[in-house]
Amino acid sequence: LLYNTLKENEKQSINATIKLNQLNNDLESEINDSEIKLKVENLNFSH
């Protein structure tokens, strides 16, 4: 029983880690997108 609980906890923490990594990746790509948009806007202003 204890072993099963440990295994279940391990699975849940692995899933949580995967979700966090996914969120992190989503955030990073959103940040990259907005940085690119800012650069494009800055280029437009300079003309």
Short mmCIF file of C-alpha atoms in Angstrom, two decimals:
data_model
loop_
_atom_site.label_atom_id
_atom_site.label_comp_id
_atom_site.label_asym_id
_atom_site.label_seq_id
_atom_site.Cartn_x
_atom_site.Cartn_y
_atom_site.Cartn_z
CA LEU A 1 0.00 0.00 0.00
CA LEU A 2 2.74 2.44 0.95
CA TYR A 3 4.68 1.53 -2.17
CA ASN A 4 1.62 2.20 -4.34
CA THR A 5 1.11 5.57 -2.66
CA LEU A 6 4.73 6.51 -3.30
CA LYS A 7 4.43 5.45 -6.93
CA GLU A 8 1.23 7.48 -7.29
CA ASN A 9 2.87 10.54 -5.72
CA GLU A 10 5.82 10.11 -8.04
CA LYS A 11 3.51 9.96 -11.06
CA GLN A 12 1.65 13.07 -9.92
CA SER A 13 4.81 15.07 -9.35
CA ILE A 14 6.13 14.03 -12.76
CA ASN A 15 2.84 15.15 -14.33
CA ALA A 16 3.00 18.43 -12.41
CA THR A 17 6.57 18.98 -13.60
CA ILE A 18 5.56 18.31 -17.19
CA LYS A 19 2.67 20.78 -16.87
CA LEU A 20 5.00 23.41 -15.40
CA ASN A 21 7.49 22.92 -18.22
CA GLN A 22 4.66 23.25 -20.74
CA LEU A 23 3.45 26.47 -19.08
CA ASN A 24 7.00 27.77 -19.06
CA ASN A 25 7.39 27.02 -22.76
CA ASP A 26 4.06 28.70 -23.54
CA LEU A 27 5.10 31.78 -21.57
CA GLU A 28 8.49 31.93 -23.24
CA SER A 29 7.00 31.71 -26.71
CA GLU A 30 4.44 34.39 -25.81
CA ILE A 31 7.25 36.61 -24.54
CA ASN A 32 9.23 35.97 -27.72
CA ASP A 33 6.16 36.80 -29.81
CA SER A 34 5.58 40.08 -28.01
CA GLU A 35 9.27 40.98 -28.23
CA ILE A 36 9.14 40.39 -31.98
CA LYS A 37 5.98 42.52 -32.22
CA LEU A 38 7.68 45.29 -30.25
CA LYS A 39 10.69 45.16 -32.57
CA VAL A 40 8.43 45.36 -35.61
CA GLU A 41 6.55 48.32 -34.11
CA ASN A 42 9.83 50.07 -33.35
CA LEU A 43 10.93 49.54 -36.93
CA ASN A 44 7.66 51.02 -38.16
CA PHE A 45 8.10 54.09 -35.97
CA SER A 46 11.62 54.72 -37.19
CA HIS A 47 10.47 55.10 -40.81
#
